[in-house]
Coordinates of C-alpha atoms in Angstrom, one line a residue:
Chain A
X1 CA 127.4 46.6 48.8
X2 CA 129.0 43.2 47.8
X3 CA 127.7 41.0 45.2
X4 CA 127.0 38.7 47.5
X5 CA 124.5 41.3 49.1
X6 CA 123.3 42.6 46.0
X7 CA 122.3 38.6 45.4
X8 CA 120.7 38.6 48.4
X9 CA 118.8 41.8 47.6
X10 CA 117.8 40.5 44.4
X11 CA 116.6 37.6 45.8
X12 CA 114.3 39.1 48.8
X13 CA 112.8 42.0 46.0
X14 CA 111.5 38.6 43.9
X15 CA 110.5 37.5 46.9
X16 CA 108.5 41.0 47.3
X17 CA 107.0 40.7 43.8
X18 CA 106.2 36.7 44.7
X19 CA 104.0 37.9 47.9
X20 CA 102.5 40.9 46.9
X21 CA 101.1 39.2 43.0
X22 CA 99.6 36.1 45.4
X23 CA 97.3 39.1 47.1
X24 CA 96.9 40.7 44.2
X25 CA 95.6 37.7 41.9
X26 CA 93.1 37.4 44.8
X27 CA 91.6 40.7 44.4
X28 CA 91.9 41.4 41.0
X29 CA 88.1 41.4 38.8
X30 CA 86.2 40.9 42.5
X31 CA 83.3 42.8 42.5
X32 CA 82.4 45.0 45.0
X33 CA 85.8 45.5 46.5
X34 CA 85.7 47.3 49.9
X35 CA 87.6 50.6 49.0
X36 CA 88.1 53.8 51.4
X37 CA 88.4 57.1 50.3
X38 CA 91.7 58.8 50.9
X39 CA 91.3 62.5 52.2
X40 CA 93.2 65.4 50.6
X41 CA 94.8 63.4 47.7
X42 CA 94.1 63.7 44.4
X43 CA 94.4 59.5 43.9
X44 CA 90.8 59.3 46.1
X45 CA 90.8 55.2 46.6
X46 CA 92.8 52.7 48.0
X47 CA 91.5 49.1 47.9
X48 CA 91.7 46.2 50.3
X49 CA 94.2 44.8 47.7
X50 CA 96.5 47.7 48.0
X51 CA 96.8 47.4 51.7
X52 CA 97.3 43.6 52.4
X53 CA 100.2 43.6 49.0
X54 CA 101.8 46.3 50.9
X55 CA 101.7 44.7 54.4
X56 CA 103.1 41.3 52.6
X57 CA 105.8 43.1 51.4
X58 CA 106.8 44.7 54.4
X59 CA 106.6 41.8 56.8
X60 CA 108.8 39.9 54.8
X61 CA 110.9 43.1 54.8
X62 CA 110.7 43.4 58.4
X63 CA 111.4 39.4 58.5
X64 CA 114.6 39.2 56.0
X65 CA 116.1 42.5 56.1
X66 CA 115.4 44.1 59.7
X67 CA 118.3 46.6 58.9
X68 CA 116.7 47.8 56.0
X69 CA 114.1 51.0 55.9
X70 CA 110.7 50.9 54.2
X71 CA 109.1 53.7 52.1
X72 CA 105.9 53.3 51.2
X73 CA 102.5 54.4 49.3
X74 CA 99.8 53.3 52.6
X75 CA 101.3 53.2 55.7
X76 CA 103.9 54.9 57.4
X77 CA 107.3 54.9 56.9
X78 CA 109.9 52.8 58.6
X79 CA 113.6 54.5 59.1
X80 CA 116.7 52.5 57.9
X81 CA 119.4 51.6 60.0
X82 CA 122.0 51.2 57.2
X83 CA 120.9 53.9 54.7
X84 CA 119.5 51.6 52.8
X85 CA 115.4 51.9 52.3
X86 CA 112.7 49.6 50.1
X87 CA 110.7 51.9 48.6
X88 CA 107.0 50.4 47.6
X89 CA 103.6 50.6 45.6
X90 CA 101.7 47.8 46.0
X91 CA 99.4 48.8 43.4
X92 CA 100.8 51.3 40.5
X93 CA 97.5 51.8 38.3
X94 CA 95.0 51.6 40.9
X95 CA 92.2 53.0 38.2
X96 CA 93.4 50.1 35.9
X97 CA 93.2 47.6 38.4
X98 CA 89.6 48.6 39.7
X99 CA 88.7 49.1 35.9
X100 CA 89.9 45.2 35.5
X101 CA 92.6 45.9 33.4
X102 CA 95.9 43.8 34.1
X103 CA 98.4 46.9 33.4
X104 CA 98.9 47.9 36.6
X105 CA 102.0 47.3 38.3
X106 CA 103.5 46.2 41.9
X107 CA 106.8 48.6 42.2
X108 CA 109.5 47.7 44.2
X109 CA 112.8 49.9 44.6
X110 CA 115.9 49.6 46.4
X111 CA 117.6 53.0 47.5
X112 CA 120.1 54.3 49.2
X113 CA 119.3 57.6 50.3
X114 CA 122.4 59.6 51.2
X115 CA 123.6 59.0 47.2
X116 CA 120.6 58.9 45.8
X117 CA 121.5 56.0 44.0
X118 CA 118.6 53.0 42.9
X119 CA 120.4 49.6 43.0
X120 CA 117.3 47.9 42.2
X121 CA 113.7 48.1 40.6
X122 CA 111.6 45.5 39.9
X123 CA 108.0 45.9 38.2
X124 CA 105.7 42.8 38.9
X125 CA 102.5 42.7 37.0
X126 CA 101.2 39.3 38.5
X127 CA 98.0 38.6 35.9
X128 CA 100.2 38.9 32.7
X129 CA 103.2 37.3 34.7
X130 CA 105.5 39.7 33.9
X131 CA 108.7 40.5 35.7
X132 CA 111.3 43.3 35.0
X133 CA 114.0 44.1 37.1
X134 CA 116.9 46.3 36.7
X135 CA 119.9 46.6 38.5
X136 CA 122.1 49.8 38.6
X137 CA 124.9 49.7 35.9
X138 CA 123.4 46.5 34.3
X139 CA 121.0 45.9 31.5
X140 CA 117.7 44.9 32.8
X141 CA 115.6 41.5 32.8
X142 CA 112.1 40.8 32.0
X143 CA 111.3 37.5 33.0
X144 CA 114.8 36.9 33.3
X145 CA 116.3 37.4 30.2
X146 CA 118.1 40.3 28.9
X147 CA 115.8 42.6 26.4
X148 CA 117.4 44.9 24.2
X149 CA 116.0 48.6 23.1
X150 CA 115.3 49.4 19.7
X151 CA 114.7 52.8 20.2
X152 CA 117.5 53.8 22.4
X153 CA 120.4 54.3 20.6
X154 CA 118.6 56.0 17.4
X155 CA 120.1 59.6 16.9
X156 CA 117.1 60.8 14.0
X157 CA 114.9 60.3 16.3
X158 CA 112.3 63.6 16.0
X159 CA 109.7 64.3 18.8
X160 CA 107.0 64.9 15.8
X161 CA 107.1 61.6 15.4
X162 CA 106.9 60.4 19.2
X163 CA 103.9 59.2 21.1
X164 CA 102.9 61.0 24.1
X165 CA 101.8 59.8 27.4
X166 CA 100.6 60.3 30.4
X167 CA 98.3 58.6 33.2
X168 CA 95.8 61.7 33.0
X169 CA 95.4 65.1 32.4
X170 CA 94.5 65.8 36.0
X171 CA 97.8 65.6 37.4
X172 CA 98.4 68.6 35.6
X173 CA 97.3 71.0 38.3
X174 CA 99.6 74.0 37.8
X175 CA 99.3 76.5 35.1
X176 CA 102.9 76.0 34.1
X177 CA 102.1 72.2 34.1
X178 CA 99.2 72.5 32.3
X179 CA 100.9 74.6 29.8
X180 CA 104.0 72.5 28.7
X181 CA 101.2 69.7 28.4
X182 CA 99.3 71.1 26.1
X183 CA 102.7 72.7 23.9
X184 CA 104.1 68.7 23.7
X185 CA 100.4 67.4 23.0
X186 CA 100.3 69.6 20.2
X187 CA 104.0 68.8 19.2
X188 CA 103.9 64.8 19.6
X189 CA 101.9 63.1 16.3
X190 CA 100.0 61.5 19.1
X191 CA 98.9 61.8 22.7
X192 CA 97.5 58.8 24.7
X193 CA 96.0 59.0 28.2
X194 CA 96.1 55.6 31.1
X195 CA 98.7 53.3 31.8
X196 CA 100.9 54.3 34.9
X197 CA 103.9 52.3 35.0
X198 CA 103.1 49.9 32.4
X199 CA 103.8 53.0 30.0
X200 CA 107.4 53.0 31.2
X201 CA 108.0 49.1 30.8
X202 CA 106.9 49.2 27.4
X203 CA 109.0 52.2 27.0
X204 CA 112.1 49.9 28.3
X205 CA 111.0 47.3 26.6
X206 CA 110.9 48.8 23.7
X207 CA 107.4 47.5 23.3
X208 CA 105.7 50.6 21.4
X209 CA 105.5 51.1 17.6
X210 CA 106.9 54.3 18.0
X211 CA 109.2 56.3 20.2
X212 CA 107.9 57.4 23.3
X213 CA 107.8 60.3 25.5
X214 CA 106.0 60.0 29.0
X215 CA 105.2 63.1 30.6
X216 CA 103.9 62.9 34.1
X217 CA 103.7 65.5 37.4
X218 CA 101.9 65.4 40.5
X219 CA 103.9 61.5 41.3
X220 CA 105.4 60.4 44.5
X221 CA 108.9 58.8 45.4
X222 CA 106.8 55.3 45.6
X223 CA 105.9 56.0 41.4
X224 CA 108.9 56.4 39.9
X225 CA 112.2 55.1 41.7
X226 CA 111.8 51.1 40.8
X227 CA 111.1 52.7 37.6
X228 CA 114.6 54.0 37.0
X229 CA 117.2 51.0 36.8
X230 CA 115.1 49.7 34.4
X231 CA 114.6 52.2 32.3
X232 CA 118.4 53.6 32.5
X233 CA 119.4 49.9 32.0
X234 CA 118.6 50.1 28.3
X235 CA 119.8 53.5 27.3
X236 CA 116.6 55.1 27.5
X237 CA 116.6 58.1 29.9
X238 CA 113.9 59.2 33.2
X239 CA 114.9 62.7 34.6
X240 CA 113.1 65.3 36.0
X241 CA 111.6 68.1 34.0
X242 CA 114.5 69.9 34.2
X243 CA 116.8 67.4 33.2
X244 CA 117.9 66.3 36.6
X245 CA 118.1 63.3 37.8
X246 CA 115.3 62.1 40.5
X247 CA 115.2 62.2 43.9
X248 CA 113.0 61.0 46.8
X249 CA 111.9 64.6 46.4
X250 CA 111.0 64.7 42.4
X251 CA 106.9 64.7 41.4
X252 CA 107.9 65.7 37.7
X253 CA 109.2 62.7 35.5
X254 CA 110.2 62.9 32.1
X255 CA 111.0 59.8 30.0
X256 CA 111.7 59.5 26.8
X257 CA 113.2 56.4 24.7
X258 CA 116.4 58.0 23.7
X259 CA 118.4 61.0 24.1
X260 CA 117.5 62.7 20.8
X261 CA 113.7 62.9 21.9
X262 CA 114.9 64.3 25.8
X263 CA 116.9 66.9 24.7
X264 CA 113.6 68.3 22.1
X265 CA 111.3 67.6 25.1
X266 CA 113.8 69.6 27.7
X267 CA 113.4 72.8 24.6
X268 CA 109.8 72.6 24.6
X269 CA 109.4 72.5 28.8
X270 CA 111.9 75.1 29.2
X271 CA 109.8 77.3 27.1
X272 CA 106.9 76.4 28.7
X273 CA 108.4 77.4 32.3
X274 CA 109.2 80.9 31.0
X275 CA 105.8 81.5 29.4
Chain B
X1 CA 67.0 35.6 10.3
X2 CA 66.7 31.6 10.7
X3 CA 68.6 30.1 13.3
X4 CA 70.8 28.2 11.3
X5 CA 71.2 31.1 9.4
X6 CA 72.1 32.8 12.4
X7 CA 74.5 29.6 13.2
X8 CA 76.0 30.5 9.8
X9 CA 76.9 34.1 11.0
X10 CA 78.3 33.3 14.5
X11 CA 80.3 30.6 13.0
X12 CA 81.5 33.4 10.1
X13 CA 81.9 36.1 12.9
X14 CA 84.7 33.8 14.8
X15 CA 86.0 33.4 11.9
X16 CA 86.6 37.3 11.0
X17 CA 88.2 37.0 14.6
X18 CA 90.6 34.7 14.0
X19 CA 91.8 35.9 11.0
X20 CA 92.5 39.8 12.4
X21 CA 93.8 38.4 15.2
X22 CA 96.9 36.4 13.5
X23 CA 97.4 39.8 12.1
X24 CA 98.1 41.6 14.9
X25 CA 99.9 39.3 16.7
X26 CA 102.2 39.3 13.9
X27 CA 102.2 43.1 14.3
X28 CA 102.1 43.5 18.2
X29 CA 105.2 45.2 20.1
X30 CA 107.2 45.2 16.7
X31 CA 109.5 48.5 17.3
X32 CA 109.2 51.1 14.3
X33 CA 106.0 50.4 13.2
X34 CA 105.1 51.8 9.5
X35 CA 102.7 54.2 10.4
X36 CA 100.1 56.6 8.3
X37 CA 98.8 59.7 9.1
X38 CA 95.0 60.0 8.8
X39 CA 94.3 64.1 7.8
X40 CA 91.5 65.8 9.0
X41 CA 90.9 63.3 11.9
X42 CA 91.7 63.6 15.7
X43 CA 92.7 60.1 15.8
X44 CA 95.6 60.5 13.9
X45 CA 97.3 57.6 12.8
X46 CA 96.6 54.4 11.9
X47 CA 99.2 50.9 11.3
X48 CA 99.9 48.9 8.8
X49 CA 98.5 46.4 11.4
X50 CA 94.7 47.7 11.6
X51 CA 94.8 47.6 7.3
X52 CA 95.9 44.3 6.9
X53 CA 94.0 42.8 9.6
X54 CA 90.5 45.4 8.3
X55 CA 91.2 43.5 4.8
X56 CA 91.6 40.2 6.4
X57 CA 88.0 40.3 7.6
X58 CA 86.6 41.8 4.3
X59 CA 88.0 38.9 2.3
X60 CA 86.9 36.9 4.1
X61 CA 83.0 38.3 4.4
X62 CA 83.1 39.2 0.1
X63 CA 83.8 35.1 0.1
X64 CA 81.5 33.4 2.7
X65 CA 78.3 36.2 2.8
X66 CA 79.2 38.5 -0.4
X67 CA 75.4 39.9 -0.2
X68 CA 76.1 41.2 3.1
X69 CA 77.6 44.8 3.4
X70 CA 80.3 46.6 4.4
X71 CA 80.4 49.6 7.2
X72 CA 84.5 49.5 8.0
X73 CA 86.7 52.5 9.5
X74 CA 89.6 51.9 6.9
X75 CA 88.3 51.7 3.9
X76 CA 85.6 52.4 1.9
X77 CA 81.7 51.1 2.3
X78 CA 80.1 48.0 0.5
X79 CA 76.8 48.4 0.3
X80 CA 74.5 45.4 1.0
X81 CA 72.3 43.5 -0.7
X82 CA 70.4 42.0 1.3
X83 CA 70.3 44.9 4.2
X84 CA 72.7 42.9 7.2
X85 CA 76.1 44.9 7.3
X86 CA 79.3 43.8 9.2
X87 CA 80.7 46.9 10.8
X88 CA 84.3 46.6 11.6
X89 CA 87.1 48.1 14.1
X90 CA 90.2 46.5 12.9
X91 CA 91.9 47.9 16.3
X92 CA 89.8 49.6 18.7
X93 CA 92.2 51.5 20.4
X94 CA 95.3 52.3 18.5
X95 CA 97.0 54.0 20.9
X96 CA 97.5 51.0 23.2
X97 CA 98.1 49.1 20.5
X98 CA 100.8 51.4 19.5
X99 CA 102.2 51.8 23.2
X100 CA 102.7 47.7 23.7
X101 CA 99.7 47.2 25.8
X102 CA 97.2 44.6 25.1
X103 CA 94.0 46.3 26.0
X104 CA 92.7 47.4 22.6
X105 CA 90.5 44.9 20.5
X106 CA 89.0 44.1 17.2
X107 CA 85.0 44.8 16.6
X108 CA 83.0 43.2 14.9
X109 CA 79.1 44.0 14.7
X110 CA 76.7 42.3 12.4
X111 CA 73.5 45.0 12.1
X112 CA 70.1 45.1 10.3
X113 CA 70.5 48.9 9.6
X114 CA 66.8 49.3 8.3
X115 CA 65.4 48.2 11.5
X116 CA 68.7 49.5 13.8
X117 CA 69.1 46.0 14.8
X118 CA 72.3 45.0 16.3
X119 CA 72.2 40.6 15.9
X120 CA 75.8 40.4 17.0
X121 CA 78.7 42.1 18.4
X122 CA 81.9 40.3 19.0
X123 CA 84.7 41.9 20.7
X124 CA 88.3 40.0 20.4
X125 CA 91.3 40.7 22.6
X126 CA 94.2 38.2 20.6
X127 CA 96.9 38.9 22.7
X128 CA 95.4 37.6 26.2
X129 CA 93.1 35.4 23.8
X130 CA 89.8 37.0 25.1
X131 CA 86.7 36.6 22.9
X132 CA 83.2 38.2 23.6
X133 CA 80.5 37.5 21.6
X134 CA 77.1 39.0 21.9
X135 CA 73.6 38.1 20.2
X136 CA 70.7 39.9 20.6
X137 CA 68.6 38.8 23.1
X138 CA 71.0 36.1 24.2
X139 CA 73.4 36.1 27.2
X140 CA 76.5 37.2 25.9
X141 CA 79.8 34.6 26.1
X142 CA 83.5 35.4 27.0
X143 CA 85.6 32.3 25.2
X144 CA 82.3 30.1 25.2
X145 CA 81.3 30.6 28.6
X146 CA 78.1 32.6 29.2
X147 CA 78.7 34.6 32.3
X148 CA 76.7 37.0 34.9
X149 CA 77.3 40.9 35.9
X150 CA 77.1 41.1 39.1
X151 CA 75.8 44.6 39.2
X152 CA 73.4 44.8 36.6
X153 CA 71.0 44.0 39.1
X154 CA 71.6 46.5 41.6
X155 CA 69.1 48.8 42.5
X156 CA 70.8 50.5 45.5
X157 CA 73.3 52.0 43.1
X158 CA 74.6 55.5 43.5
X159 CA 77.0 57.4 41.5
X160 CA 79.1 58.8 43.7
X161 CA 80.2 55.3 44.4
X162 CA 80.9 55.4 40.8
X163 CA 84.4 54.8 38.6
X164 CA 83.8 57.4 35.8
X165 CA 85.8 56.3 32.6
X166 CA 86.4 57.6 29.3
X167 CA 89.5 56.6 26.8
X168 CA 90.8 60.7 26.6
X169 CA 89.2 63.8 27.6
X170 CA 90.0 64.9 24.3
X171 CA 87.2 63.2 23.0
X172 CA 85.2 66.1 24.8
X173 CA 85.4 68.9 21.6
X174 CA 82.3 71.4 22.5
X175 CA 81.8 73.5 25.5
X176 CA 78.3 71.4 26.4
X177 CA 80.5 67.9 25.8
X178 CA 83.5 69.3 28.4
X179 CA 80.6 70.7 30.6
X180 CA 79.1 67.5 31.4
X181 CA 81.9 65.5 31.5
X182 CA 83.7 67.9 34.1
X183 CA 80.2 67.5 36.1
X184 CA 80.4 63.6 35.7
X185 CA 84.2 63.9 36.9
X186 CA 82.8 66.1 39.9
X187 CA 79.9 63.5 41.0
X188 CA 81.5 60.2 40.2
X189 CA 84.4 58.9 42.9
X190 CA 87.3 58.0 40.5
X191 CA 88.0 59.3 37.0
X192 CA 90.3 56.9 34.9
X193 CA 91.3 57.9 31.3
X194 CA 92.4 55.0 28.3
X195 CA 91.0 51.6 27.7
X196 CA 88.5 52.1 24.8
X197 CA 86.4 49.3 24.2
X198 CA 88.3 47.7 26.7
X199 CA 86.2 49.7 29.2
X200 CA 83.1 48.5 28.1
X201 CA 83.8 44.6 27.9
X202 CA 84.9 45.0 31.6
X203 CA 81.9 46.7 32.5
X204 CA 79.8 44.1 30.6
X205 CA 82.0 41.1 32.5
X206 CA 81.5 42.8 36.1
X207 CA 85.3 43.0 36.0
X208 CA 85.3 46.5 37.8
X209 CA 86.3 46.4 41.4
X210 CA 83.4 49.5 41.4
X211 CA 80.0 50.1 39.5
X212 CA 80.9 51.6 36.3
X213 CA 79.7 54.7 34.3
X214 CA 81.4 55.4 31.0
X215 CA 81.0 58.6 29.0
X216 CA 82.4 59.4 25.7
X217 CA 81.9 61.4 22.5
X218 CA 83.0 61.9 19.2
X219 CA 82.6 58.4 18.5
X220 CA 82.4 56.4 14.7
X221 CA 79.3 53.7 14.5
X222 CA 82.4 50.8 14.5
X223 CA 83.9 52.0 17.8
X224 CA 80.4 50.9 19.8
X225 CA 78.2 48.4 17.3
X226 CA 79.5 45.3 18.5
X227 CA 79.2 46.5 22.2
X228 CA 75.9 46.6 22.0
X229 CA 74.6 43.0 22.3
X230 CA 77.6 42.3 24.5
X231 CA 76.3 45.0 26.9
X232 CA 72.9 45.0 27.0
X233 CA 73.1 41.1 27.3
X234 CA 73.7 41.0 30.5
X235 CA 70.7 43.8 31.4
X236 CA 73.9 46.6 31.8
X237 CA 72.9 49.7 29.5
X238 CA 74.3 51.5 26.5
X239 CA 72.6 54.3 25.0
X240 CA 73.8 57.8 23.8
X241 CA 73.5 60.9 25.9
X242 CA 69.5 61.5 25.7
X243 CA 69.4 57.6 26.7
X244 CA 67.7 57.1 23.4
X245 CA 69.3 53.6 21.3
X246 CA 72.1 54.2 19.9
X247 CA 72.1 53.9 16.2
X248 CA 74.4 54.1 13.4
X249 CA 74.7 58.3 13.6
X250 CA 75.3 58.2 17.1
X251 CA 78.5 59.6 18.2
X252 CA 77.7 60.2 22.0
X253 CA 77.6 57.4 24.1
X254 CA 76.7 56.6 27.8
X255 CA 77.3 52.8 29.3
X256 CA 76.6 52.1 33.0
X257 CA 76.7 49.1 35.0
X258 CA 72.6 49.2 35.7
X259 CA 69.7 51.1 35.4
X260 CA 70.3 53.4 38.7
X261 CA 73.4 54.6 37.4
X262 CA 72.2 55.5 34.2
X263 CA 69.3 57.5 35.3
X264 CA 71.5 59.4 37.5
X265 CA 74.1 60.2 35.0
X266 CA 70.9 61.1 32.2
X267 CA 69.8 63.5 35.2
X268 CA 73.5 65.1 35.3
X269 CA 73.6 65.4 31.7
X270 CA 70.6 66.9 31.0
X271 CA 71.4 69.7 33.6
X272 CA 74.8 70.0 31.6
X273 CA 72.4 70.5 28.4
X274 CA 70.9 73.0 29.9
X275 CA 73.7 74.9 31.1

């Protein structure tokens, strides 16, 4: 892809986060929001919200890209015609956004497949008006300007001293998962449930008061791949739980704010597998 | 209590508010934050942030009402002398503080503890500049605007419609506790950990998208005082698990959107009891 291209791209997925945070600011602390129950999933509601962000995004999509594929959390998706595929959650943190709290997260990824290579993720949460977008082999932007890691680079970093996360304990259904869970809640000097993406912004960002580990299972393509430009921007690292990187195929994310506290983790789930 | 010498403690109440809050701002999203290690507590650390901003507000309450008391979750007591006692959270919800996310908030009850009487609970949010304040028997405010729940009223209710909350499941030490709140989880249609008191102000502001039952345990009398005007204000319910008023003991707490769902959730409870 040119950089002329890439500008282009760049342009369209602000255009994404533009569309989708008009819906969402709509929605967002309505009572009584029509929601449907979503059969054999663990994630049981979608909103009216969710849907009409997500067919914003792709008609604009379909509009201004037509070669491009779609991959997406509601509806079906659309094959690419030049390997290259949008993939999108309209609403990341669908429990915060029907609690009312404004750290959930519109994701926005551009892929291409065949490499397995993200050349853009953007994270738009439209209350707080905040923007981040990475770009593959650049440092990231949160409402356009550069943001540097403090955590990143430390090498004494020690996972006793990490915060934990993850979205919730349920998505912990195997016994192995359950397991390594439990072994890095008792190693971490703290574990904190909720937060979906916004846990791996403020782990770019560099937001937390101490170095952070996020360990999540159970996600899909949609929940992690804006996620990793951005993350991999700054020097922190998002792998799978084996160390790999992700694919469209991953549900296991590790992320951690430097590479001191992913290799520790790594130790602890590899002990955990063979349990 | 006159009125003006109710006056006299709103006006000292906003005041405590202001002052934590220029505390943490100072503190919030500042990398490598000094950090303490409470022993024999599952909450297990606290910053330098909730000390400073916990001895901002008992300055400033020794200097403008020094016969009032102290009940305060960093350091030690002050008995009253005239039986009114501020009960302070410096932080309510340290670990989103600590992960960069601005849903935690600073609580700030004023209690006559003789006759369990909660005059006023003010919850303040100082990064999104959200301030509830509650007075007994009063319509509560959020930034000086009184506002309405809109399902406080409902009577066609039903819990399965319900978003079941609670900050960790953690929180959930004995069998019985883990009992019921798996049941709650079973019955209710969504389950979202984190959010602390953060939880309950949206409930009280009709925020959710869905009708709202929250269940938590192992609570301190500062993490739910101050909720308690703010809550029952607008005719939503707090109570502990027998549905009896919470008092300064209490460490079980139930809060639902109305009436219906809290007899329904009593009803589950009380089976869980049994079991």
């Amino acid at each position: 892809m040119t950089n002329e291209q890439l500008a282009t791209k760049i342009k369209l997925a602000n255009k994404l986060a533009q569309a989708s945070g008009d819906v969402i600011k709509k929605y967002f602390r309505q009572p009584n929001l029509v929601t449907e129950t979503k059969i054999f999933e663990r994630s049981s509601i979608v909103t009216i919200a969710d849907r009409e962000a997500e067919d914003a995004m792709v008609d604009l999509i379909r509009k201004e890209a037509p070669q491009d594929g779609i991959i997406r959390e509601e509806g079906e998706n659309i094959p690419s015609q030049n390997g290259y595929y949008w993939v999108l959650d309209p609403i990341d943190g669908t429990s915060s956004f029907v609690k009312g709290l404004p750290i959930f997260g519109t994701l926005i990824g551009l892929v291409n497949l065949d490499e397995n290579i993200t050349l853009l993720g953007c994270v738009n949460q439209p209350i707080l008006q905040e923007r981040w977008l990475g770009i593959k082999g650049h440092s990231p932007y949160l409402n356009g300007q550069v943001f540097e890691n403090p955590y990143s680079q430390q090498i004494d970093s020690q996972i006793k001293d990490a915060c934990l996360t993850s979205t919730t304990p349920l998505m912990f259904v195997t016994p192995r998962q359950q397991a390594i869970a439990l072994e890095l809640q008792k190693v971490c000097k703290r574990t904190a449930f909720g937060g979906d993406c916004y846990n791996y912004v403020s782990l770019a960002t560099g937001w937390s008061s101490m170095p952070m580990v996020i360990l999540e299972s159970d996600l899909k393509y949609y929940d992690f791949c804006a996620l990793i430009p951005i993350i991999e921007g700054v020097g922190a690292i998002i792998t799978d739980w084996s160390g790999n990187p992700l694919n469209s195929q991953s549900t296991e994310v590790l992320a951690t704010s430097n590479s001191m506290l992913h290799q520790q983790a790594l130790k602890i789930i590899a002990q955990g597998t063979n349990v």
